[in-house]
Amino acid sequence: MITKAEQILQIPSILRELSFHYLHNKEDSSFHFVVVIEQVLADLFPDLITKLQDASITSIKLPNQQQLKSVSTFEDLAETLLSKDLKKDSVIVAIGGGSLTDLVGFTASVLLRGVAWISIPTTFLGMIDASLGGKTGLDTKFGKNLIGSFHMPKTTIICSEFLSTLDPLEIESGYGELIKYALLSKEIEEQIKAKSPISDMIHAAAQYKLKVVKKDFLDSDERRFLNLGHTLGHAFEIYFNLRHGTAVLWGLYWEHYIMDQPLVASKVLDLAAILGISLTPNIDITEFKDFWKYVVHDKKIAASKVLELPLMNDNGQPIKFKIALNDFYKKLDSHAKKLLA
Ligand SMILES: NC(=O)c1ccc[n+]([C@@H]2O[C@H](COP(=O)([O-])OP(=O)(O)OC[C@H]3O[C@@H](n4cnc5c(N)ncnc54)[C@H](O)[C@@H]3O)[C@@H](O)[C@H]2O)c1
Ligand SMILES: [Zn+2]
């Protein structure tokens, strides 16, 4: 479910209303909420912290210098939450970007064998993707999101006012995921072409994602197409240290290009250009073996020797494309070399 907040300072009162709705607790609603917020946001929006305090809601501020989606941050957060007397009927509220909502969602899924949570995304990418749909995750040195769970937030409160303080490069990163949706949904493609207001695009993308998640929560069929561009995207993200959505944009282009879907690949470039991004993805991979291990991080893929790539074909149909790992390796290797030459 999506709840809209016009302004950031409405959030404490919305939480209170939600507690009546979900927890059927008319007396002491604030007691049940523990907010986990990025320190940078607490600094940017001090009035929000004051309002939460006024509503007797505890806030835990996570310093931004540490890797949010790591096992060690998870351990610290879990212990801090337990020290705040977290109970089975508490609700953890995550306020932050996709990294924070992935961390907090995961923590909520395992603490006390599962506590309810609410996500409040503060980045564009979080509003259209990461905070919705209940996939949670931590990164490890072996790859991204290799520890994780499915744990749906009770609701996602979207307040686009948070975007006012966001670095433009983070908006650009969110556009990567938006273009993914545009390949899947004509409505979103048209919105981009019509240069619709960002709040309309957020709404359409969030609704689209929830529709897919409702049909396939456990990611066994249709939800896989929300991973368009992510096989190479995740590898680009780690290898080149790119923002997630930026890496997905590269992934969308390269997966379709090397799998011989040139019309889709050029649509990616055209939509990026409308959004003001000139995409010159240079896959200058000097250590190809290093890069490859991020593509084949999944033991199941390595064992089956076949990669299943969700793609759009040039006729606009979603397809799950099976390709032998060896063949994919050769295709990718030849492009990496071509660009290096
Ligand atoms: N669970 C999912 O379904 C899913 C889907 C897509 C992406 N993700 C994950 O999301 C993560 C990326 O999330 P992201 O793009 O939101 O980046 P992020 O969470 O890393 O945030 C980017 C930066 O913006 C800052 N920030 C956040 N909100 C701000 C605001 N309002 N004003 C100023 N600064 C702000 C953060 O402190 C951080 O420095 C990746 O780890 C990715 O794997 C998860
Ligand atoms: Zn993504």
Coordinates of C-alpha atoms and ligand atoms in Angstrom, one line a residue:
M1 CA 0.0 0.0 0.0
I2 CA 1.1 3.6 -0.7
T3 CA 0.3 6.5 1.6
K4 CA 0.9 10.0 0.4
A5 CA 2.3 12.7 2.6
E6 CA 2.2 16.2 1.1
Q7 CA 4.8 17.5 3.6
I8 CA 7.5 16.0 5.6
L9 CA 6.2 17.4 8.9
Q10 CA 2.9 15.5 8.4
I11 CA 4.8 12.2 8.8
P12 CA 4.4 11.9 12.7
S13 CA 0.6 12.5 12.5
I14 CA 0.3 10.0 9.6
L15 CA 2.1 7.4 11.7
R16 CA -0.3 8.1 14.5
E17 CA -3.3 7.6 12.1
L18 CA -1.8 4.4 10.7
S19 CA -1.3 3.1 14.2
F20 CA -5.1 3.4 14.8
H21 CA -5.7 1.7 11.4
Y22 CA -3.2 -1.2 11.6
L23 CA -2.6 -1.7 15.3
H24 CA -6.1 -1.0 16.6
N25 CA -4.4 0.8 19.4
K26 CA -6.2 4.0 20.4
E27 CA -4.3 4.7 23.6
D28 CA -0.6 4.6 23.3
S29 CA 0.2 4.5 19.6
S30 CA 3.6 6.3 19.7
F31 CA 5.1 3.7 22.0
H32 CA 5.0 1.1 19.3
F33 CA 7.1 3.0 16.7
V34 CA 10.8 3.1 16.5
V35 CA 12.2 5.3 13.7
V36 CA 15.5 4.5 12.0
I37 CA 16.7 7.5 10.0
E38 CA 19.9 8.4 8.3
Q39 CA 21.9 11.0 10.3
V40 CA 22.2 13.2 7.1
L41 CA 18.4 13.4 7.0
A42 CA 18.1 14.1 10.7
D43 CA 20.5 17.0 10.1
L44 CA 18.6 18.3 7.0
F45 CA 15.2 18.0 8.6
P46 CA 15.6 18.8 12.3
D47 CA 12.0 19.8 12.7
L48 CA 10.9 16.3 11.7
I49 CA 13.0 14.9 14.6
T50 CA 11.5 17.4 17.0
K51 CA 8.0 16.5 15.9
L52 CA 8.8 12.8 16.3
Q53 CA 10.1 13.5 19.8
D54 CA 6.9 15.5 20.6
A55 CA 5.0 12.4 19.6
S56 CA 7.2 10.4 21.9
I57 CA 8.6 8.4 19.0
T58 CA 12.2 7.2 19.5
S59 CA 14.6 7.9 16.6
I60 CA 17.8 6.0 16.0
K61 CA 20.1 7.9 13.7
L62 CA 22.5 6.0 11.6
P63 CA 25.8 7.6 10.7
N64 CA 26.3 7.8 6.9
Q65 CA 30.0 7.1 6.8
Q66 CA 29.4 3.4 7.5
Q67 CA 28.3 0.9 4.9
L68 CA 24.5 0.8 5.6
K69 CA 23.9 -2.6 3.9
S70 CA 26.5 -4.5 5.8
V71 CA 26.4 -7.4 8.2
S72 CA 28.2 -5.3 10.9
T73 CA 25.7 -2.4 10.5
F74 CA 22.9 -4.9 10.8
E75 CA 24.4 -6.3 14.0
D76 CA 24.7 -2.8 15.5
L77 CA 21.2 -1.8 14.5
A78 CA 19.6 -5.1 15.8
E79 CA 21.3 -4.6 19.2
T80 CA 20.3 -0.9 19.4
L81 CA 16.7 -1.8 18.6
L82 CA 16.7 -4.5 21.2
S83 CA 18.2 -2.0 23.7
K84 CA 15.2 0.3 23.0
D85 CA 12.9 -2.4 24.2
L86 CA 11.6 -3.5 20.8
K87 CA 8.6 -5.8 21.1
K88 CA 6.8 -8.2 18.8
D89 CA 4.1 -5.6 18.3
S90 CA 6.4 -2.7 17.7
V91 CA 6.6 -1.1 14.2
I92 CA 10.0 -0.1 12.8
V93 CA 9.9 2.9 10.6
A94 CA 12.7 3.3 8.0
I95 CA 13.4 6.9 6.8
G96 CA 16.1 7.0 4.2
G97 CA 17.3 5.9 0.8
G98 CA 17.2 2.4 -0.7
S99 CA 20.3 1.4 1.2
L100 CA 18.6 2.2 4.5
T101 CA 15.2 0.7 3.7
D102 CA 17.0 -2.5 2.5
L103 CA 18.9 -2.7 5.8
V104 CA 15.9 -1.8 8.0
G105 CA 13.5 -4.1 6.1
F106 CA 16.0 -7.0 6.6
T107 CA 16.4 -6.2 10.3
A108 CA 12.6 -6.1 10.8
S109 CA 12.3 -9.4 9.0
V110 CA 14.5 -11.3 11.4
L111 CA 14.4 -9.5 14.7
L112 CA 12.1 -11.3 17.1
R113 CA 11.4 -13.6 14.1
G114 CA 9.7 -10.7 12.3
V115 CA 8.4 -7.3 13.3
A116 CA 6.2 -5.0 11.2
W117 CA 7.8 -2.1 9.4
I118 CA 6.9 1.0 7.4
S119 CA 9.2 2.4 4.7
I120 CA 9.5 6.1 4.1
P121 CA 11.8 6.6 1.0
T122 CA 13.8 9.8 0.7
T123 CA 15.4 9.2 -2.7
F124 CA 13.8 9.1 -6.1
L125 CA 15.0 5.5 -6.6
G126 CA 13.6 4.6 -3.2
M127 CA 10.2 6.1 -4.0
I128 CA 9.8 4.2 -7.3
D129 CA 11.5 1.0 -6.4
A130 CA 13.7 0.1 -3.4
S131 CA 11.2 0.9 -0.6
L132 CA 8.3 -1.0 -2.3
G133 CA 7.6 -4.6 -2.6
G134 CA 9.3 -6.1 0.4
K135 CA 12.6 -7.3 -1.0
T136 CA 15.3 -6.6 1.6
G137 CA 19.0 -7.1 1.4
L138 CA 22.6 -6.8 2.7
D139 CA 25.7 -6.7 0.6
T140 CA 28.7 -9.0 1.2
K141 CA 32.2 -9.1 -0.4
F142 CA 30.9 -11.8 -2.7
G143 CA 28.2 -9.6 -4.2
K144 CA 25.2 -7.4 -3.6
N145 CA 22.0 -8.5 -1.8
L146 CA 23.3 -12.0 -1.2
I147 CA 21.7 -11.9 2.3
G148 CA 18.1 -10.9 2.3
S149 CA 14.5 -11.7 2.8
F150 CA 11.0 -10.9 1.6
H151 CA 9.2 -8.8 4.2
M152 CA 6.5 -6.5 3.0
P153 CA 6.3 -3.1 4.7
K154 CA 2.8 -2.3 6.2
T155 CA 2.8 0.7 4.0
T156 CA 5.2 3.0 2.1
I157 CA 4.8 6.7 2.8
I158 CA 5.9 8.7 -0.2
C159 CA 6.7 12.3 0.4
S160 CA 8.3 13.9 -2.7
E161 CA 9.3 16.9 -0.6
F162 CA 12.4 14.9 0.4
L163 CA 13.7 15.2 -3.2
S164 CA 14.4 18.9 -2.7
T165 CA 17.7 18.2 -0.9
L166 CA 18.8 15.3 -3.0
D167 CA 22.0 15.4 -5.1
P168 CA 21.0 15.6 -8.8
L169 CA 23.2 12.6 -9.5
E170 CA 20.9 10.6 -7.2
I171 CA 17.9 11.8 -9.3
E172 CA 19.8 10.6 -12.4
S173 CA 20.4 7.2 -10.7
G174 CA 16.6 6.9 -10.1
Y175 CA 16.0 7.6 -13.8
G176 CA 17.8 4.3 -14.5
E177 CA 15.1 2.4 -12.7
L178 CA 12.4 4.7 -14.3
I179 CA 13.6 3.7 -17.8
K180 CA 13.4 0.1 -16.8
Y181 CA 9.7 0.6 -16.0
A182 CA 9.3 2.6 -19.3
L183 CA 10.4 -0.5 -21.2
L184 CA 7.7 -2.5 -19.4
S185 CA 4.9 0.0 -19.3
K186 CA 3.7 2.2 -22.2
E187 CA 2.1 4.6 -19.7
I188 CA 5.5 5.3 -18.1
E189 CA 7.2 5.6 -21.5
E190 CA 4.7 8.1 -22.5
Q191 CA 5.1 10.1 -19.3
I192 CA 8.8 10.4 -19.9
K193 CA 8.3 11.4 -23.5
A194 CA 5.7 14.0 -22.4
K195 CA 8.1 15.3 -19.7
S196 CA 5.5 14.8 -17.0
P197 CA 6.0 16.1 -13.5
I198 CA 8.2 13.9 -11.4
S199 CA 5.5 13.3 -8.8
D200 CA 3.2 11.8 -11.6
M201 CA 6.0 9.5 -12.7
I202 CA 6.7 8.4 -9.1
H203 CA 3.1 7.5 -8.6
A204 CA 2.8 5.5 -11.9
A205 CA 6.1 3.6 -11.3
A206 CA 5.2 2.8 -7.7
Q207 CA 1.7 1.6 -8.7
Y208 CA 3.2 -0.5 -11.5
K209 CA 5.7 -2.1 -9.1
L210 CA 3.0 -2.9 -6.5
K211 CA 0.8 -4.4 -9.2
V212 CA 3.6 -6.8 -10.3
V213 CA 4.5 -7.6 -6.7
K214 CA 0.9 -8.5 -5.9
K215 CA 0.9 -11.1 -8.6
D216 CA 4.3 -12.6 -7.9
F217 CA 5.6 -11.7 -4.4
L218 CA 8.2 -14.4 -4.3
D219 CA 9.9 -13.4 -7.6
S220 CA 9.2 -16.6 -9.5
D221 CA 7.7 -15.3 -12.6
E222 CA 6.6 -11.8 -13.7
R223 CA 8.5 -10.0 -10.9
R224 CA 11.7 -11.2 -12.6
F225 CA 11.2 -8.6 -15.3
L226 CA 11.7 -5.9 -12.7
N227 CA 15.3 -7.2 -12.9
L228 CA 15.8 -6.0 -16.5
G229 CA 19.3 -4.6 -16.7
H230 CA 20.3 -5.9 -13.3
T231 CA 22.5 -8.9 -14.3
L232 CA 25.1 -6.7 -15.8
G233 CA 23.9 -3.7 -13.7
H234 CA 24.9 -5.3 -10.4
A235 CA 28.3 -6.2 -11.9
F236 CA 28.9 -2.7 -13.2
E237 CA 27.8 -1.3 -9.9
I238 CA 30.4 -3.2 -8.0
Y239 CA 33.2 -3.2 -10.5
F240 CA 33.0 0.6 -11.4
N241 CA 31.6 1.7 -8.0
L242 CA 28.5 3.3 -9.7
R243 CA 25.2 4.3 -8.2
H244 CA 22.7 1.5 -8.4
G245 CA 20.3 3.1 -10.9
T246 CA 23.1 4.4 -13.0
A247 CA 24.5 0.9 -13.2
V248 CA 21.1 -0.4 -14.1
L249 CA 20.9 2.1 -17.0
W250 CA 24.2 0.8 -18.3
G251 CA 22.9 -2.8 -17.8
L252 CA 19.7 -2.0 -19.7
Y253 CA 21.6 -0.8 -22.6
W254 CA 24.3 -3.4 -22.7
E255 CA 22.1 -6.5 -22.0
H256 CA 19.8 -5.6 -24.9
Y257 CA 22.6 -4.5 -27.2
I258 CA 24.7 -7.7 -26.9
M259 CA 21.6 -9.9 -26.9
D260 CA 20.8 -8.5 -30.3
Q261 CA 17.8 -6.3 -29.4
P262 CA 19.1 -3.1 -31.0
L263 CA 15.7 -1.3 -31.0
V264 CA 15.4 -1.7 -27.2
A265 CA 19.0 -0.7 -26.7
S266 CA 18.4 2.5 -28.7
K267 CA 15.1 3.2 -26.9
V268 CA 17.1 3.2 -23.6
L269 CA 19.5 5.8 -25.1
D270 CA 16.5 7.9 -26.4
L271 CA 14.7 7.9 -23.1
A272 CA 17.9 8.7 -21.2
A273 CA 18.4 11.7 -23.6
I274 CA 14.9 13.0 -22.9
L275 CA 15.7 12.8 -19.2
G276 CA 18.9 14.8 -19.8
I277 CA 21.3 11.9 -19.5
S278 CA 23.8 11.4 -22.2
L279 CA 24.7 7.8 -21.8
T280 CA 28.1 6.9 -23.0
P281 CA 28.6 3.6 -21.2
N282 CA 32.2 2.7 -21.7
I283 CA 32.7 -0.8 -20.5
D284 CA 36.4 -0.4 -20.1
I285 CA 37.0 -3.7 -18.3
T286 CA 40.6 -4.3 -17.7
E287 CA 40.2 -7.2 -15.3
F288 CA 37.6 -9.2 -17.2
K289 CA 37.8 -12.2 -14.9
D290 CA 37.1 -10.0 -11.9
F291 CA 34.1 -8.5 -13.6
W292 CA 32.8 -11.8 -14.7
K293 CA 32.7 -13.2 -11.2
Y294 CA 30.1 -10.5 -10.3
V295 CA 28.0 -11.6 -13.3
V296 CA 28.0 -15.2 -12.1
H297 CA 27.8 -14.6 -8.4
D298 CA 24.9 -17.0 -8.0
K299 CA 26.0 -20.6 -7.4
K300 CA 22.9 -21.9 -9.1
I301 CA 23.9 -20.0 -12.3
A302 CA 27.4 -21.3 -12.1
A303 CA 26.2 -24.9 -11.6
S304 CA 23.6 -24.9 -14.4
K305 CA 26.0 -23.1 -16.7
V306 CA 23.0 -21.3 -18.2
L307 CA 22.1 -17.7 -17.6
E308 CA 18.4 -16.7 -17.7
L309 CA 18.2 -13.0 -18.7
P310 CA 14.9 -11.2 -18.4
L311 CA 14.8 -8.9 -21.5
M312 CA 12.4 -7.0 -23.8
N313 CA 12.6 -8.1 -27.4
D314 CA 12.5 -5.7 -30.3
N315 CA 8.8 -6.4 -30.7
G316 CA 8.1 -5.0 -27.2
Q317 CA 7.5 -8.4 -25.6
P318 CA 9.1 -9.5 -22.3
I319 CA 11.1 -12.7 -22.7
K320 CA 13.3 -14.8 -20.4
F321 CA 16.3 -15.4 -22.6
K322 CA 18.4 -18.5 -21.8
I323 CA 22.0 -18.4 -22.9
A324 CA 24.9 -20.7 -22.1
L325 CA 27.3 -18.9 -19.8
N326 CA 30.2 -19.5 -22.2
D327 CA 28.3 -17.8 -25.0
F328 CA 27.4 -14.9 -22.9
Y329 CA 31.0 -14.6 -21.7
K330 CA 32.2 -14.5 -25.3
K331 CA 29.7 -11.9 -26.4
L332 CA 30.5 -9.7 -23.4
D333 CA 34.2 -10.2 -23.7
S334 CA 34.2 -9.2 -27.4
H335 CA 32.4 -6.0 -26.6
A336 CA 34.7 -5.2 -23.7
K337 CA 37.7 -5.7 -26.0
K338 CA 36.1 -3.8 -28.8
L339 CA 35.7 -0.8 -26.6
L340 CA 39.2 -1.2 -25.2
A341 CA 40.8 -1.4 -28.7
Ligands
LIG1 N1 14.7 -3.7 -2.3 C1 14.6 -3.5 -3.5 O1 13.6 -3.9 -4.1 C2 15.6 -2.6 -4.2 C3 15.3 -2.1 -5.5 C4 16.2 -1.2 -6.1 C5 17.3 -0.8 -5.4 N2 17.6 -1.3 -4.1 C6 18.8 -0.9 -3.4 O2 18.7 0.4 -3.1 C7 20.1 0.9 -2.9 C8 20.2 2.3 -3.6 O3 19.3 3.2 -3.0 P1 19.3 4.7 -3.3 O4 19.6 4.9 -4.8 O5 18.1 5.3 -2.7 O6 20.7 5.2 -2.7 P2 21.1 5.4 -1.2 O7 20.2 4.9 -0.2 O8 22.5 4.8 -1.1 O9 21.2 7.0 -1.0 C9 22.0 7.8 -1.8 C10 22.6 9.0 -1.0 O10 21.6 9.9 -0.8 C11 21.5 10.3 0.6 N3 20.1 10.8 0.8 C12 19.0 10.0 0.9 N4 17.9 10.8 1.0 C13 18.3 12.1 0.9 C14 17.7 13.3 0.8 N5 16.3 13.4 0.8 N6 18.4 14.4 0.7 C15 19.8 14.4 0.7 N7 20.5 13.2 0.7 C16 19.8 12.1 0.8 C17 22.0 9.1 1.3 O11 22.5 9.5 2.6 C18 23.1 8.6 0.4 O12 24.3 9.3 0.6 C19 21.0 -0.2 -3.5 O13 21.7 -0.8 -2.4 C20 20.1 -1.1 -4.2 O14 20.5 -2.5 -4.1 C21 16.7 -2.2 -3.5
ZN2 ZN 17.4 -2.0 -9.0

